[in-house]
PDB file of C-alpha atoms in Angstrom:
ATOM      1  CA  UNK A   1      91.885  27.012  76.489  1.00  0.00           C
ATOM      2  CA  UNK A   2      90.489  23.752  75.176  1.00  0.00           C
ATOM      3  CA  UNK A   3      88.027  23.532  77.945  1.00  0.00           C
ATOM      4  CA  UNK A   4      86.872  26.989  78.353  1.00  0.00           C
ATOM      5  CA  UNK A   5      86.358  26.633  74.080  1.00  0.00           C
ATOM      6  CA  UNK A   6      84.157  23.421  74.966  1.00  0.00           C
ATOM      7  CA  UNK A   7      82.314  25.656  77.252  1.00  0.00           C
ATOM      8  CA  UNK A   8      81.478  28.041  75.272  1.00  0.00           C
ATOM      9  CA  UNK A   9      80.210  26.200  72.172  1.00  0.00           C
ATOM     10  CA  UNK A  10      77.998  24.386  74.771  1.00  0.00           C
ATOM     11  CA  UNK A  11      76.072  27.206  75.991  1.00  0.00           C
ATOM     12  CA  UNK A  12      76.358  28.847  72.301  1.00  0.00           C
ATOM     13  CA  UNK A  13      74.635  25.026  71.427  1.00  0.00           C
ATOM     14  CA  UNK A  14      72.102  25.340  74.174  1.00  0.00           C
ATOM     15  CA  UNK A  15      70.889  28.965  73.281  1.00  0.00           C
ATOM     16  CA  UNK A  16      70.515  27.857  69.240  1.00  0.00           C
ATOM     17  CA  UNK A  17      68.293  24.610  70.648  1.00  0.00           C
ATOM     18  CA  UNK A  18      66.062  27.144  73.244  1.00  0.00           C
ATOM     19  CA  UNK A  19      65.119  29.744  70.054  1.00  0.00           C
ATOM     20  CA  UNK A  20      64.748  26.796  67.454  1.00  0.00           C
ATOM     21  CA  UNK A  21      62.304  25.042  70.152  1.00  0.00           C
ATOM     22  CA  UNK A  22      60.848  28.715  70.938  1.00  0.00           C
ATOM     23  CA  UNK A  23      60.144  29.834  67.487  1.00  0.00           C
ATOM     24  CA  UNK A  24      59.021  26.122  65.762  1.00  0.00           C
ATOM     25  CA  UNK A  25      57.459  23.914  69.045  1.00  0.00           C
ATOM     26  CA  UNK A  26      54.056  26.113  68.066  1.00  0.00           C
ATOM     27  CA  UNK A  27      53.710  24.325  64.680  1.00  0.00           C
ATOM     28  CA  UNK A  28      53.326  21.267  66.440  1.00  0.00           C
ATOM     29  CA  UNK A  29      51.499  22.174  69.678  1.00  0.00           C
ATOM     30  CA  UNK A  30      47.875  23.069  70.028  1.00  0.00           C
ATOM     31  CA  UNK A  31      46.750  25.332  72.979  1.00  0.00           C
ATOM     32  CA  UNK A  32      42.821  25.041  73.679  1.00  0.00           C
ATOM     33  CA  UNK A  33      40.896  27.349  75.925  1.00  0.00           C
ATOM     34  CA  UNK A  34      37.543  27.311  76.354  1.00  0.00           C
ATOM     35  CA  UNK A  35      36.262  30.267  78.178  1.00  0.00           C
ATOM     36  CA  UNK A  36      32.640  31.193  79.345  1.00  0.00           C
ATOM     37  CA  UNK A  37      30.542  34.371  78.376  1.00  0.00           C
ATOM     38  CA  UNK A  38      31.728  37.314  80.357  1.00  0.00           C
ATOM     39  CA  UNK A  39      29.824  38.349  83.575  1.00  0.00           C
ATOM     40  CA  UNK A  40      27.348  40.444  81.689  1.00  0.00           C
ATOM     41  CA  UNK A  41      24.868  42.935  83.819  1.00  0.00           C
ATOM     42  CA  UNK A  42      21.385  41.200  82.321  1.00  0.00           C
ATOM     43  CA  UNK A  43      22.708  37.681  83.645  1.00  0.00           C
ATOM     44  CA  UNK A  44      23.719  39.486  87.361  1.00  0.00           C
ATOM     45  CA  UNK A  45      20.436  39.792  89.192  1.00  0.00           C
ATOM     46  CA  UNK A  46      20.146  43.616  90.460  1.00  0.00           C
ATOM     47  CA  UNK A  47      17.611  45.339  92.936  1.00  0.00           C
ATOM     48  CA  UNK A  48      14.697  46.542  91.603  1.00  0.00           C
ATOM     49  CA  UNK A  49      15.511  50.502  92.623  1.00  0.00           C
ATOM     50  CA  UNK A  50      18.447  49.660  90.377  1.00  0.00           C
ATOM     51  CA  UNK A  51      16.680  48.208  87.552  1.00  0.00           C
ATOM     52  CA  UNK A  52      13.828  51.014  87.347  1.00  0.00           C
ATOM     53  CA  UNK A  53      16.766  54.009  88.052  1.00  0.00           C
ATOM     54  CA  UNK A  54      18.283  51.920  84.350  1.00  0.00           C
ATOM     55  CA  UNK A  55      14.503  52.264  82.683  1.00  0.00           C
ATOM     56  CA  UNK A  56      14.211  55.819  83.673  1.00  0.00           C
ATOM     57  CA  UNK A  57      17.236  57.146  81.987  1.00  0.00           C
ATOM     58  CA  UNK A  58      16.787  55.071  79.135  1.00  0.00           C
ATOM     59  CA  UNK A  59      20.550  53.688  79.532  1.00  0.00           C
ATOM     60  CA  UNK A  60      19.229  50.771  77.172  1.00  0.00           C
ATOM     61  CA  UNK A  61      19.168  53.479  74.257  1.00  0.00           C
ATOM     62  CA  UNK A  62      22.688  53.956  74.553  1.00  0.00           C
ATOM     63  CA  UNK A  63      23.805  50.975  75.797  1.00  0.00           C
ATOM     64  CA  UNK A  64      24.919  49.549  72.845  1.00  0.00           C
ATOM     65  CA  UNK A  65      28.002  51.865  72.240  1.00  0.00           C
ATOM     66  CA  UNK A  66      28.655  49.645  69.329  1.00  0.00           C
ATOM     67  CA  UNK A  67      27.450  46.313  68.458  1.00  0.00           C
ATOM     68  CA  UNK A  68      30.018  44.179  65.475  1.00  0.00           C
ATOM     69  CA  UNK A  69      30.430  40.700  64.247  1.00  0.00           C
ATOM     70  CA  UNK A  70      32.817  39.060  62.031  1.00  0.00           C
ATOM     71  CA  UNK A  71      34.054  36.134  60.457  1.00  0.00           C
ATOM     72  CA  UNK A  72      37.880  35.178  60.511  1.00  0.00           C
ATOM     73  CA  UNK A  73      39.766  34.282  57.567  1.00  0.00           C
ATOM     74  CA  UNK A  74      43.499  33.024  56.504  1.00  0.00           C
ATOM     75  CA  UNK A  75      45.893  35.052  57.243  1.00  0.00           C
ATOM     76  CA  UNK A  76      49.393  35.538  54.177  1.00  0.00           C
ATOM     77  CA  UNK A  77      51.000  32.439  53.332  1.00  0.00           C
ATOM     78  CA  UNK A  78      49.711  29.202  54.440  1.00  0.00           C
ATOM     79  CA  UNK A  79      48.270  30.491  58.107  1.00  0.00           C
ATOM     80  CA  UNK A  80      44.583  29.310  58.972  1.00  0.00           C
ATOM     81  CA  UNK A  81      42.533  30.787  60.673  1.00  0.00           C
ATOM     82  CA  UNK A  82      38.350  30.193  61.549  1.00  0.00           C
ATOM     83  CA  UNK A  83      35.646  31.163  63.485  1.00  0.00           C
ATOM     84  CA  UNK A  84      33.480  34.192  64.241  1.00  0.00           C
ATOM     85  CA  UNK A  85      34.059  37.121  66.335  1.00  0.00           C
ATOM     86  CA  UNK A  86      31.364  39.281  67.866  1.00  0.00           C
ATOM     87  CA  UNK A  87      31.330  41.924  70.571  1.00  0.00           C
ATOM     88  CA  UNK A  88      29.340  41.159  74.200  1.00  0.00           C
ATOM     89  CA  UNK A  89      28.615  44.326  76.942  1.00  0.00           C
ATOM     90  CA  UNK A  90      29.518  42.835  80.439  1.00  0.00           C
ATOM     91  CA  UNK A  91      29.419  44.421  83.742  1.00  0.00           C
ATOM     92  CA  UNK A  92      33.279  45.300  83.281  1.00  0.00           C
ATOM     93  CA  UNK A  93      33.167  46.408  79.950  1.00  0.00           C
ATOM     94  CA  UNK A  94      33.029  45.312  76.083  1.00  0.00           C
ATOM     95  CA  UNK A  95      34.644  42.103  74.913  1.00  0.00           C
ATOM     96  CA  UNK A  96      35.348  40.604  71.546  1.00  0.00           C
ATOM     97  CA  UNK A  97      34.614  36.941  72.256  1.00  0.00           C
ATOM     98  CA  UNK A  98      36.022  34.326  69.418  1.00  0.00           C
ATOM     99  CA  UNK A  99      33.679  31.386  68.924  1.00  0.00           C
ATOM    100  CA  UNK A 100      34.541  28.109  67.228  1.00  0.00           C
ATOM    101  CA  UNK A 101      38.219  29.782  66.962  1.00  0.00           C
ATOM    102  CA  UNK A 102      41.172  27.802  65.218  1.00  0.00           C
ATOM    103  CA  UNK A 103      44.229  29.245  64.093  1.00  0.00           C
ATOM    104  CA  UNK A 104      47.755  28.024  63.026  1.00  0.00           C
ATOM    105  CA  UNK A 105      49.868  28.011  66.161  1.00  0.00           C
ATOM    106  CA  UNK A 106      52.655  30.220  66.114  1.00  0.00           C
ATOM    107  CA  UNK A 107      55.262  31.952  68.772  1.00  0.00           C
ATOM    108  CA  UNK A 108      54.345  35.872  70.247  1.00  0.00           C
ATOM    109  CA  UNK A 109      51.337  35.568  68.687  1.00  0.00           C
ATOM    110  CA  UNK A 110      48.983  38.699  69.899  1.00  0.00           C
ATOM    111  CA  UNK A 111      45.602  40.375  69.125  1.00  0.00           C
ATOM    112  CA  UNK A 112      45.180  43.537  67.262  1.00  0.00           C
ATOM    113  CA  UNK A 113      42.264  46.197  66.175  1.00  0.00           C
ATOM    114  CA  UNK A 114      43.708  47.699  63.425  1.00  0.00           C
ATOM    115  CA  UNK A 115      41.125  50.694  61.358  1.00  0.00           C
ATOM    116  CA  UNK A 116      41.378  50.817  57.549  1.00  0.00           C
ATOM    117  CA  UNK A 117      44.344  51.527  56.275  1.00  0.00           C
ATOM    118  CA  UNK A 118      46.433  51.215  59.863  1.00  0.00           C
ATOM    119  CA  UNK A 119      49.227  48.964  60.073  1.00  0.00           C
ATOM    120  CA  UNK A 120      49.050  46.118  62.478  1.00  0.00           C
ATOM    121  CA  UNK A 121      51.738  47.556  64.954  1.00  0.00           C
ATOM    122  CA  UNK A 122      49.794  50.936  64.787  1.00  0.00           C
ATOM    123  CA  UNK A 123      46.937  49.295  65.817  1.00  0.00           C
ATOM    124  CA  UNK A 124      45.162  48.575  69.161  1.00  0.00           C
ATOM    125  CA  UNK A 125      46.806  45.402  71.021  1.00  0.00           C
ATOM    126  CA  UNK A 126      44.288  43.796  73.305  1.00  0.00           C
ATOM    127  CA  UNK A 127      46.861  41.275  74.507  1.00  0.00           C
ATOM    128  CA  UNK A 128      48.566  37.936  73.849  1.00  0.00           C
ATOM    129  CA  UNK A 129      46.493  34.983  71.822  1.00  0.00           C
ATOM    130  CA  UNK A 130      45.272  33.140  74.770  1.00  0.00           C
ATOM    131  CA  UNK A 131      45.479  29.626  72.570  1.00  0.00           C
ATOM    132  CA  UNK A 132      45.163  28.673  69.218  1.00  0.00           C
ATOM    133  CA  UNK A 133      41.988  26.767  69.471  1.00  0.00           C
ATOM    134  CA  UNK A 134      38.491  27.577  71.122  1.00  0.00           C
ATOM    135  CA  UNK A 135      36.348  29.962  72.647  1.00  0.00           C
ATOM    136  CA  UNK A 136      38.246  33.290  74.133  1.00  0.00           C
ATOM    137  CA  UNK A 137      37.176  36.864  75.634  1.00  0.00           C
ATOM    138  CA  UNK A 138      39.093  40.009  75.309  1.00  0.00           C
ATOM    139  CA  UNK A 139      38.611  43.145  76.875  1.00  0.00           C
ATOM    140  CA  UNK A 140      38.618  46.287  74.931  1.00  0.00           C
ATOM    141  CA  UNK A 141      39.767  49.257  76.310  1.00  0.00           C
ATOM    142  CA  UNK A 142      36.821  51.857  77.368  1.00  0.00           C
ATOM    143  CA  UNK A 143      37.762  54.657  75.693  1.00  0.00           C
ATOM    144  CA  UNK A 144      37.523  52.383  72.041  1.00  0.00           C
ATOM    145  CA  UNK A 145      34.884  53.081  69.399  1.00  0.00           C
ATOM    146  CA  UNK A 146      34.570  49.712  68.120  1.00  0.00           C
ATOM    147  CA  UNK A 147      32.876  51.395  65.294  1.00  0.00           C
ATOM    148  CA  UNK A 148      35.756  52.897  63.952  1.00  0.00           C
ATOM    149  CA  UNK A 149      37.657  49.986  64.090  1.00  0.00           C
ATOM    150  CA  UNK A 150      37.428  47.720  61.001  1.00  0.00           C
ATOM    151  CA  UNK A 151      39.266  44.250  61.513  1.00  0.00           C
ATOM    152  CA  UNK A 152      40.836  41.890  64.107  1.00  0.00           C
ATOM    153  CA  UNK A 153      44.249  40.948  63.731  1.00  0.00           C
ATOM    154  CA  UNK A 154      46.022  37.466  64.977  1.00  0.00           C
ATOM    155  CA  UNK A 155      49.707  38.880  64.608  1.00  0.00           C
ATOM    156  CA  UNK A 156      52.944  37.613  64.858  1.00  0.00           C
ATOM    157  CA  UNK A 157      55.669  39.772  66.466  1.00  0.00           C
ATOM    158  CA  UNK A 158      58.546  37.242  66.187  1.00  0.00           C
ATOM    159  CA  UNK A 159      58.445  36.836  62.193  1.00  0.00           C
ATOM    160  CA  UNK A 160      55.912  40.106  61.522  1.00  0.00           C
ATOM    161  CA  UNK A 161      53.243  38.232  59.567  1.00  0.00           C
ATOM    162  CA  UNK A 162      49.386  38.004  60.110  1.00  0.00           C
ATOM    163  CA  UNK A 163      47.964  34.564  60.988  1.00  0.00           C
ATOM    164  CA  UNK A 164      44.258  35.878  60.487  1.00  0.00           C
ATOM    165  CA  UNK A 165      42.178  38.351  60.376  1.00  0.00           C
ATOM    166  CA  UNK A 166      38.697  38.788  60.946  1.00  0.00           C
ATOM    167  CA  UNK A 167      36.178  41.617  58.966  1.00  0.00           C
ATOM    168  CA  UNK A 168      34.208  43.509  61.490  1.00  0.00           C
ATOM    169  CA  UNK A 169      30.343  44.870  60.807  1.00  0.00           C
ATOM    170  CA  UNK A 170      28.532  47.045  62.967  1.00  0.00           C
ATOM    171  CA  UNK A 171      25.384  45.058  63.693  1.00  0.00           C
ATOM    172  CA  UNK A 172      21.964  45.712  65.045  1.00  0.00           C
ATOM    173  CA  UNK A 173      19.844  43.523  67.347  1.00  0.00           C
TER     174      UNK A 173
END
């Protein structure tokens, strides 16, 4: 009995060591990515039947489904979070690409769109934080109206709390 008790607080031990070092190694670890504009259509050269097909039926009229920008700010407690966010049309779809991103590392954390008044979890998830630091793309699904979206969420599922959040404006260029 003594043995198989030993046992047994060892793996009990081991499990308590994995979560602690799962749930508090973030504070101390940085992740950086640095990740190039999308493939966007105007940067892919296209034939010319192509191009003059596009000018005919004006698709540069619609084009721009919705065009936003936004700044990032703290998140609750003591979570920071900076940089800009702004929307880019590539070949494969919109993205939201963070520039000159920096946020408090943290564990599960995961991108939202969230519209006013919506709850985080209600929201859109566009996937898991790719790192806490640098430049990042995310694809937004096709059948999203960016427009009626109002803010970008940096959430974390593990202790439900928002590490940042970022205001989005429609924009016109």
């Amino acid at each position: 009995m003594k043995t198989r008790s030993k046992i047994i607080i060892g793996v009990i031990g081991v499990a308590v060591i994995a979560i602690a070092w799962w749930l508090i190694s973030p504070l101390f670890l940085t992740e950086t990515v640095d990740e190039g504009l999308p493939p966007t259509a105007v940067e892919t050269p296209a034939p010319e039947e192509e191009t003059e097909e596009e000018t005919t039926e004006t698709p540069e009229a619609q084009p721009s489904p919705t065009e936003v920008a936004g700044v990032f700010m703290d998140g609750e407690k003591n979570y920071e979070t900076t940089g800009t966010i702004r929307s880019i049309e590539a070949e494969d779809g919109t993205y939201l690409r963070f520039e000159e991103f920096e946020t408090t590392n943290g564990p599960d954390l995961f991108v939202y769109l969230t519209k006013p008044g919506q709850e985080t979890s209600e929201g859109i998830r566009l996937g898991a934080l790719k790192g806490n630091t640098g430049n990042q793309n995310y694809l937004v699904p096709a059948d999203v109206d960016l427009s009626e979206y109002s803010t970008v969420v940096i959430w974390c599922r593990a202790f439900s709390a928002t590490f940042g959040t970022g205001e989005l404006a429609v924009t016109s260029e």
